Coordinates of C-alpha atoms in Angstrom, one line a residue:
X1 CA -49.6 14.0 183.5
X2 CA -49.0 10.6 185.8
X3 CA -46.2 8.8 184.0
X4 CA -46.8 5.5 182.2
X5 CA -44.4 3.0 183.6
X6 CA -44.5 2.9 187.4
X7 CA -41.6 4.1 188.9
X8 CA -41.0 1.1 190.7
X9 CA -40.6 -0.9 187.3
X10 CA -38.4 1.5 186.1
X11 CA -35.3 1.1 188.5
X12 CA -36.0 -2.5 189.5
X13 CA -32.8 -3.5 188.2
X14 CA -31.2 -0.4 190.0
X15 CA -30.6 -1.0 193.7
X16 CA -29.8 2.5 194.8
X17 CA -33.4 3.8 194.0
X18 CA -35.8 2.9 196.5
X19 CA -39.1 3.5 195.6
X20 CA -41.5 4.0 198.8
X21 CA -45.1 4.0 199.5
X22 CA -46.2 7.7 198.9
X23 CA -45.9 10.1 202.1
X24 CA -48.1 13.2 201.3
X25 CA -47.2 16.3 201.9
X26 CA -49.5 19.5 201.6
X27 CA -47.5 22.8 202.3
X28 CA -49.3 24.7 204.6
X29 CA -51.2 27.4 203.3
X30 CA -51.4 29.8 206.5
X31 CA -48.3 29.6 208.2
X32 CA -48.7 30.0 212.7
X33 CA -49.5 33.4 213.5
X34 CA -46.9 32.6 216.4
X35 CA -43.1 33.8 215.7
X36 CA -43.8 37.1 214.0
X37 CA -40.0 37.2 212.2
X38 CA -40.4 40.8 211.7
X39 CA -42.1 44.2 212.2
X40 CA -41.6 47.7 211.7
X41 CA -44.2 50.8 211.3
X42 CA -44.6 51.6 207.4
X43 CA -44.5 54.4 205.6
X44 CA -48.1 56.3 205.2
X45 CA -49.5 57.3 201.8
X46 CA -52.8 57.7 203.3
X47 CA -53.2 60.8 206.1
X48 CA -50.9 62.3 208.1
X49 CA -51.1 59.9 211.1
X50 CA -51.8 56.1 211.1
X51 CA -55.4 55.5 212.4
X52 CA -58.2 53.2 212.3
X53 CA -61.6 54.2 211.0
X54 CA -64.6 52.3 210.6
X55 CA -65.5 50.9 206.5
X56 CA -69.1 52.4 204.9
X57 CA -70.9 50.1 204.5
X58 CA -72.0 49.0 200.5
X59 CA -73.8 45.8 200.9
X60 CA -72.3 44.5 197.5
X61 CA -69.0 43.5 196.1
X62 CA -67.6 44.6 192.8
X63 CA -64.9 41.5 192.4
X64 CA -66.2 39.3 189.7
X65 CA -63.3 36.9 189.6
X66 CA -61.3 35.2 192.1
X67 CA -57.9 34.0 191.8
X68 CA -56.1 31.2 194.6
X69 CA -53.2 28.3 193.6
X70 CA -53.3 24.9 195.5
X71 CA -50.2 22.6 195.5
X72 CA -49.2 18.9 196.8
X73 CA -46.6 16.5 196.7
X74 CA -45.7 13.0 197.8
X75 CA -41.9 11.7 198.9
X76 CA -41.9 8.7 196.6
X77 CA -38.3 7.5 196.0
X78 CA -34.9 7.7 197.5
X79 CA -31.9 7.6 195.5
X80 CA -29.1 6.8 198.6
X81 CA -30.3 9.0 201.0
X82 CA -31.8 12.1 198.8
X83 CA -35.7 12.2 198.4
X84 CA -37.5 12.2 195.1
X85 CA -40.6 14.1 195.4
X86 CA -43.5 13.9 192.8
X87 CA -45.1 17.3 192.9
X88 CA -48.6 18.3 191.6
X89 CA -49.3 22.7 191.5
X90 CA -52.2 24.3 190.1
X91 CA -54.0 27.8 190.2
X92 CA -57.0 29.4 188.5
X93 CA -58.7 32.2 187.8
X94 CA -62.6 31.7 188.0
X95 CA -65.6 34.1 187.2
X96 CA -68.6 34.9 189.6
X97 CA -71.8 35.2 186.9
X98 CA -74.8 35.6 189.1
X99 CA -73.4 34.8 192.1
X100 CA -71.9 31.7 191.4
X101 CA -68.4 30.8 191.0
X102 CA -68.3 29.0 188.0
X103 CA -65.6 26.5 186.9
X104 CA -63.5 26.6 183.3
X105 CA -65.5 25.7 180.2
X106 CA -64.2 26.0 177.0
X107 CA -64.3 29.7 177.0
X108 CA -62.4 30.3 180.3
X109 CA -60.1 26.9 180.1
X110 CA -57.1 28.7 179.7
X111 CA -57.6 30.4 183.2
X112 CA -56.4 27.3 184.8
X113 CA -52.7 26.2 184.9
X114 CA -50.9 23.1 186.9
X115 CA -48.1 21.2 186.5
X116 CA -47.5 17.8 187.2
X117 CA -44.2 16.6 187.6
X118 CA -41.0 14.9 189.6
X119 CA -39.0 16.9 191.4
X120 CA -35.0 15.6 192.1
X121 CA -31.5 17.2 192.7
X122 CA -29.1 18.5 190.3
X123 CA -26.8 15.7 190.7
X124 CA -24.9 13.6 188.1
X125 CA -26.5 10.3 189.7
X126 CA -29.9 11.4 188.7
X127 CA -29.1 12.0 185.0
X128 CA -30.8 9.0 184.0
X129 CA -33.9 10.0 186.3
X130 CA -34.5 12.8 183.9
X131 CA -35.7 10.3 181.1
X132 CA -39.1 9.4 183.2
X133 CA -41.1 11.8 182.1
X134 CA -41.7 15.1 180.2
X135 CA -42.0 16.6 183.8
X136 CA -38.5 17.0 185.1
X137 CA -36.9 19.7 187.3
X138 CA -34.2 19.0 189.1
X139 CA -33.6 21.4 192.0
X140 CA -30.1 23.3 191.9
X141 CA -28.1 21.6 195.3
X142 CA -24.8 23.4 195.1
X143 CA -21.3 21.5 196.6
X144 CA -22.1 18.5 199.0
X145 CA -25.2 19.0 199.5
X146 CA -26.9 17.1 202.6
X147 CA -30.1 15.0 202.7
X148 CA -31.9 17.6 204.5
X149 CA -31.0 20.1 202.4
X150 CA -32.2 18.9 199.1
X151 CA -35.9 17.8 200.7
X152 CA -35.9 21.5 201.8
X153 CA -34.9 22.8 198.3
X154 CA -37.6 21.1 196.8
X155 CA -39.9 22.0 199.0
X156 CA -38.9 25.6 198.3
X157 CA -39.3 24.6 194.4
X158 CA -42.7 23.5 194.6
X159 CA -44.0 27.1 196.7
X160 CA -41.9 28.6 193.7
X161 CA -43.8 26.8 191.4
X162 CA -47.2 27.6 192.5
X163 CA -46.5 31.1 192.9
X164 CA -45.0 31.7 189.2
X165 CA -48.3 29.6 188.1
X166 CA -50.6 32.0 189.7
X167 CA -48.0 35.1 189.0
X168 CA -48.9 34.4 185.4
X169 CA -52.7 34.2 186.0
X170 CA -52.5 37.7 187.4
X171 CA -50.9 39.3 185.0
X172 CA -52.6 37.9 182.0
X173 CA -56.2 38.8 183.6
X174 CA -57.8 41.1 181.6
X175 CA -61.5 43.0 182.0
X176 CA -63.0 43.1 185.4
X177 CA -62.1 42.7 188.9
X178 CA -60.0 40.2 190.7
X179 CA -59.6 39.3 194.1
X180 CA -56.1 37.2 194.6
X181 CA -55.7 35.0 198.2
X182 CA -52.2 36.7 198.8
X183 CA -50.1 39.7 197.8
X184 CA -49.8 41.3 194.4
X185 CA -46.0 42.2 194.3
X186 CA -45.3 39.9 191.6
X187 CA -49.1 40.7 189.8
X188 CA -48.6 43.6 188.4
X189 CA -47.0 45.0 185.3
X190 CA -45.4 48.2 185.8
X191 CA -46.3 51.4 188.5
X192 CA -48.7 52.9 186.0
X193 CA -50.5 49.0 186.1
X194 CA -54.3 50.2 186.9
X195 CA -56.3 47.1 186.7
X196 CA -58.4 46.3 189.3
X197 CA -55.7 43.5 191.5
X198 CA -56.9 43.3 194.3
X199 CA -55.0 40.7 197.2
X200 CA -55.9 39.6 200.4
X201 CA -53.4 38.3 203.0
X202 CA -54.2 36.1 205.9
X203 CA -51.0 35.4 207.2
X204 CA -48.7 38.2 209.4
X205 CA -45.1 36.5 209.3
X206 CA -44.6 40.0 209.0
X207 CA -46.0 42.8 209.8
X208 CA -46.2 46.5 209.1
X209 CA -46.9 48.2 212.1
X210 CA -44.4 47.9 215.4
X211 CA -44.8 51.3 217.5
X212 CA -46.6 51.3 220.4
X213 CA -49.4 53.1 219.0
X214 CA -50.0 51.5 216.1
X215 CA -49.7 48.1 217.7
X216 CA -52.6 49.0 220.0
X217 CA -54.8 50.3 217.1
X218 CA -54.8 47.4 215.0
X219 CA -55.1 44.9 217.1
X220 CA -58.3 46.9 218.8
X221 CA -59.9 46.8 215.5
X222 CA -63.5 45.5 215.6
X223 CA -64.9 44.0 212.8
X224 CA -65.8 46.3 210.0
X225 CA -62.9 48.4 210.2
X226 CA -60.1 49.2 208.7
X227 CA -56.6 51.2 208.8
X228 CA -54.5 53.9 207.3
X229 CA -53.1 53.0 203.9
X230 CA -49.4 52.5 203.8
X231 CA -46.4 51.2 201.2
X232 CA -45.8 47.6 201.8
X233 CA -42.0 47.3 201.0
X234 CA -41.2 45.6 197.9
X235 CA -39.7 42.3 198.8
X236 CA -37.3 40.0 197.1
X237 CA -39.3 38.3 194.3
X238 CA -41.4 41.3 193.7
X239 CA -41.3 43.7 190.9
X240 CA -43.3 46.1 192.8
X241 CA -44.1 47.6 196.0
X242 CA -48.1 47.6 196.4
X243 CA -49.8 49.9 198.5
X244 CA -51.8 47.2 201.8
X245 CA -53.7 48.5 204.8
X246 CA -55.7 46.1 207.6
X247 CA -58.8 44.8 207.7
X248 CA -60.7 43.3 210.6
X249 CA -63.4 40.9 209.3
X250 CA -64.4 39.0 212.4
X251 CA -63.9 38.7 215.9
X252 CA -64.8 36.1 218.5
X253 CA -64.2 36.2 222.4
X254 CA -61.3 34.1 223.3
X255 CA -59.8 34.6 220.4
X256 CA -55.8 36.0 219.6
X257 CA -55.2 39.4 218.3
X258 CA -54.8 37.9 214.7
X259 CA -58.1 36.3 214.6
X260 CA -60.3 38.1 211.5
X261 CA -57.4 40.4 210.4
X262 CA -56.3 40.3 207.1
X263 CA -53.9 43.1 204.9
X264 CA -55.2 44.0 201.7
X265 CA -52.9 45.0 199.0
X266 CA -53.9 47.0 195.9
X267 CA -51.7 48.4 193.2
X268 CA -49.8 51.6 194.2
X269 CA -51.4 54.5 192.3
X270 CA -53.5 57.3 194.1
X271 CA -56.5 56.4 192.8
X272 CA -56.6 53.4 194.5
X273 CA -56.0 55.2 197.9
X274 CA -59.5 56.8 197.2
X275 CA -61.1 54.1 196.9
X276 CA -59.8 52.1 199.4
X277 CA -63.1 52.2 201.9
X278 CA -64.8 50.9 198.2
X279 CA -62.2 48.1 198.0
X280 CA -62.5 47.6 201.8
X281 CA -66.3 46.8 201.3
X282 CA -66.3 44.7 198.9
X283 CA -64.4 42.9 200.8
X284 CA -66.5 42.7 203.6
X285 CA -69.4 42.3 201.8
X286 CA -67.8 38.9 200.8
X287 CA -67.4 37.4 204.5
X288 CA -70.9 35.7 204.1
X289 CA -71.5 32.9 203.7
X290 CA -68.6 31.8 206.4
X291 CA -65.7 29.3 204.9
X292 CA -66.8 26.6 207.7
X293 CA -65.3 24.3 208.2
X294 CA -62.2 25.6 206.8
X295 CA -60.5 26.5 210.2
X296 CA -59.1 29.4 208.3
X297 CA -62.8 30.8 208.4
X298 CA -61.9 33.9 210.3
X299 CA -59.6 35.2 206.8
X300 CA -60.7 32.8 204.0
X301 CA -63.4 34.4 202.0
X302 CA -65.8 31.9 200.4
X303 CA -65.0 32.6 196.9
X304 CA -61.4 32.3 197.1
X305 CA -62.4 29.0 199.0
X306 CA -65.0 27.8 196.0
X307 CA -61.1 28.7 193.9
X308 CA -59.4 26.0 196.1
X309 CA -61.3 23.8 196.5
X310 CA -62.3 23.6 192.8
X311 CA -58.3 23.1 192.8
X312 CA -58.0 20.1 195.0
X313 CA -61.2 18.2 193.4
X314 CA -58.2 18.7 190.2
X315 CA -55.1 16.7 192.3
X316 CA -54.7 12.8 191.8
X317 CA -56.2 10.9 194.8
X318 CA -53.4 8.5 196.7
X319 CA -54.6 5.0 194.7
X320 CA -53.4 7.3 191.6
X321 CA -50.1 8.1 192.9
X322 CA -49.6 3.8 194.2
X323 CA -50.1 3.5 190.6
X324 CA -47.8 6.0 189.4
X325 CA -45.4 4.3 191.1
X326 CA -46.3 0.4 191.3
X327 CA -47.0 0.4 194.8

């Protein structure tokens, strides 16, 4: 929670702490789809040949809960010349009961998780920092550290932070079906992990095709369809390797080859490569109504929005945070 004693009153007497007028800062959620760092063509578990078929259509989705994370964070304090960030993450897992994404009661509270807190380095100078609050971390800065390398430290902590919130989420859901915004790497338990974890991924900082051929057949996708099933590599902070394939939700003329594509990643057991044209329409049966006037319309499915921005209606507003800090 917001501390008691504004910052600012707190190091009056201290000189080397300057406490500034809060700058937010809201990491992005969907990185550019320009700069692709990486690509390679991934190893099939569906068929004996990559392709592109088109989805049957169902009409109806069998997700009933929805699962998404929202962070921000304000640079509110220098101590010399490193930042001192004040960091607010949260995620939730909410129901759909007759169409309608409902948020926490008293039942379902325990579906929601944030944490509200200051964020500093690991330096002997901020030992007395750490007495502000309960909500402390300080962020490991190894030998002579520079400015710029603590604010992107912290910035790396808070994304951490987030992703272990909603990491916990996914593993503790229980009963049903649920739809995560973003992989499932870190989601499920162990290989034999058969709940119904669904993730949807809107961003392509990498991606998992890079031959000629399969180049050209995702990107000539048209809405509705979807491709082969194949092993996503397990990355670093994952304790699996899920099974993804692409999915083109919408197109528009004028539009980049990334517009409307999403990879879909469900837990890697056979059964699951059965049903993927299942999973596949559910998915598409959740494009309407459209996420406008989210300009992430194309890939943000309006549950997963209803998620987020039940989320942000949860973060302090900016008179809050001058108070927090006496400005």
């Amino acid at each position: 929670m917001l501390g008691a004693t504004p910052l600012a009153k707190v190091f009056k007497d201290n000189p080397s702490v300057k406490v500034v007028l809060p700058q937010p800062f809201e990491g992005s959620q969907f990185p550019a789809q320009t700069g692709v760092a990486e690509a390679k063509d991934a190893e099939l578990v569906e068929g004996a040949r990559f392709e592109t078929r088109d989805v049957p259509e169902l009409g109806y989705s069998g997700f009933d809960h929805f699962l998404d994370g929202a962070q921000r964070s304000w640079l509110v304090a220098y101590h010399g010349l490193y930042p001192i960030y004040y960091s607010v993450t949260c995620a939730a897992v909410l129901p759909r009961i007759e169409r309608q994404v409902l948020p926490p009661d008293d039942q379902n509270y325990a579906n929601v998780r944030a944490f509200f807190g200051y964020l500093l380095p690991s330096l002997p100078e901020f030992q007395e920092l750490r007495s502000l609050a309960d909500e402390v971390r300080s962020v490991g800065s190894g030998k002579d550290p520079s400015p710029a390398d603590i604010g992107d430290k912290i910035m790396n902590a808070i994304s951490d932070r987030r992703d272990e919130l909603e990491r916990k989420l996914a593993r503790e859901f229980r009963g049903g079906a649920l739809l995560v915004d973003g992989g499932i790497g870190r989601s499920l338990q162990d290989e034999a992990d058969s709940r119904v974890v669904v993730g949807v991924v809107k961003s392509h900082r990498k991606q998992y095709f890079a031959s000629e051929e399969r180049a050209s057949l995702v990107v000539s996708m048209k809405p509705g369809m979807r491709s082969s099933v194949f092993l996503r590599e397990q990355g670093v902070n994952d304790d699996l390797a899920p099974y993804s394939f692409y999915l083109k939700l919408h197109d528009r003329e004028g539009q980049g080859p990334f517009f409307g594509l999403v990879r879909v990643e469900m837990p890697p057991l056979e059964e699951f490569v059965d049903r993927a044209d299942e999973i596949a329409g559910w998915i598409l049966a959740e494009r309407a109504p459209l996420s406008l006037p989210d300009p992430r319309y194309d890939r943000m499915l309006y549950p997963i929005r209803l998620v987020e921005q039940y989320l942000k209606s949860r973060l302090p507003s900016e008179s809050a945070i001058r108070g927090l800090l006496g400005k």
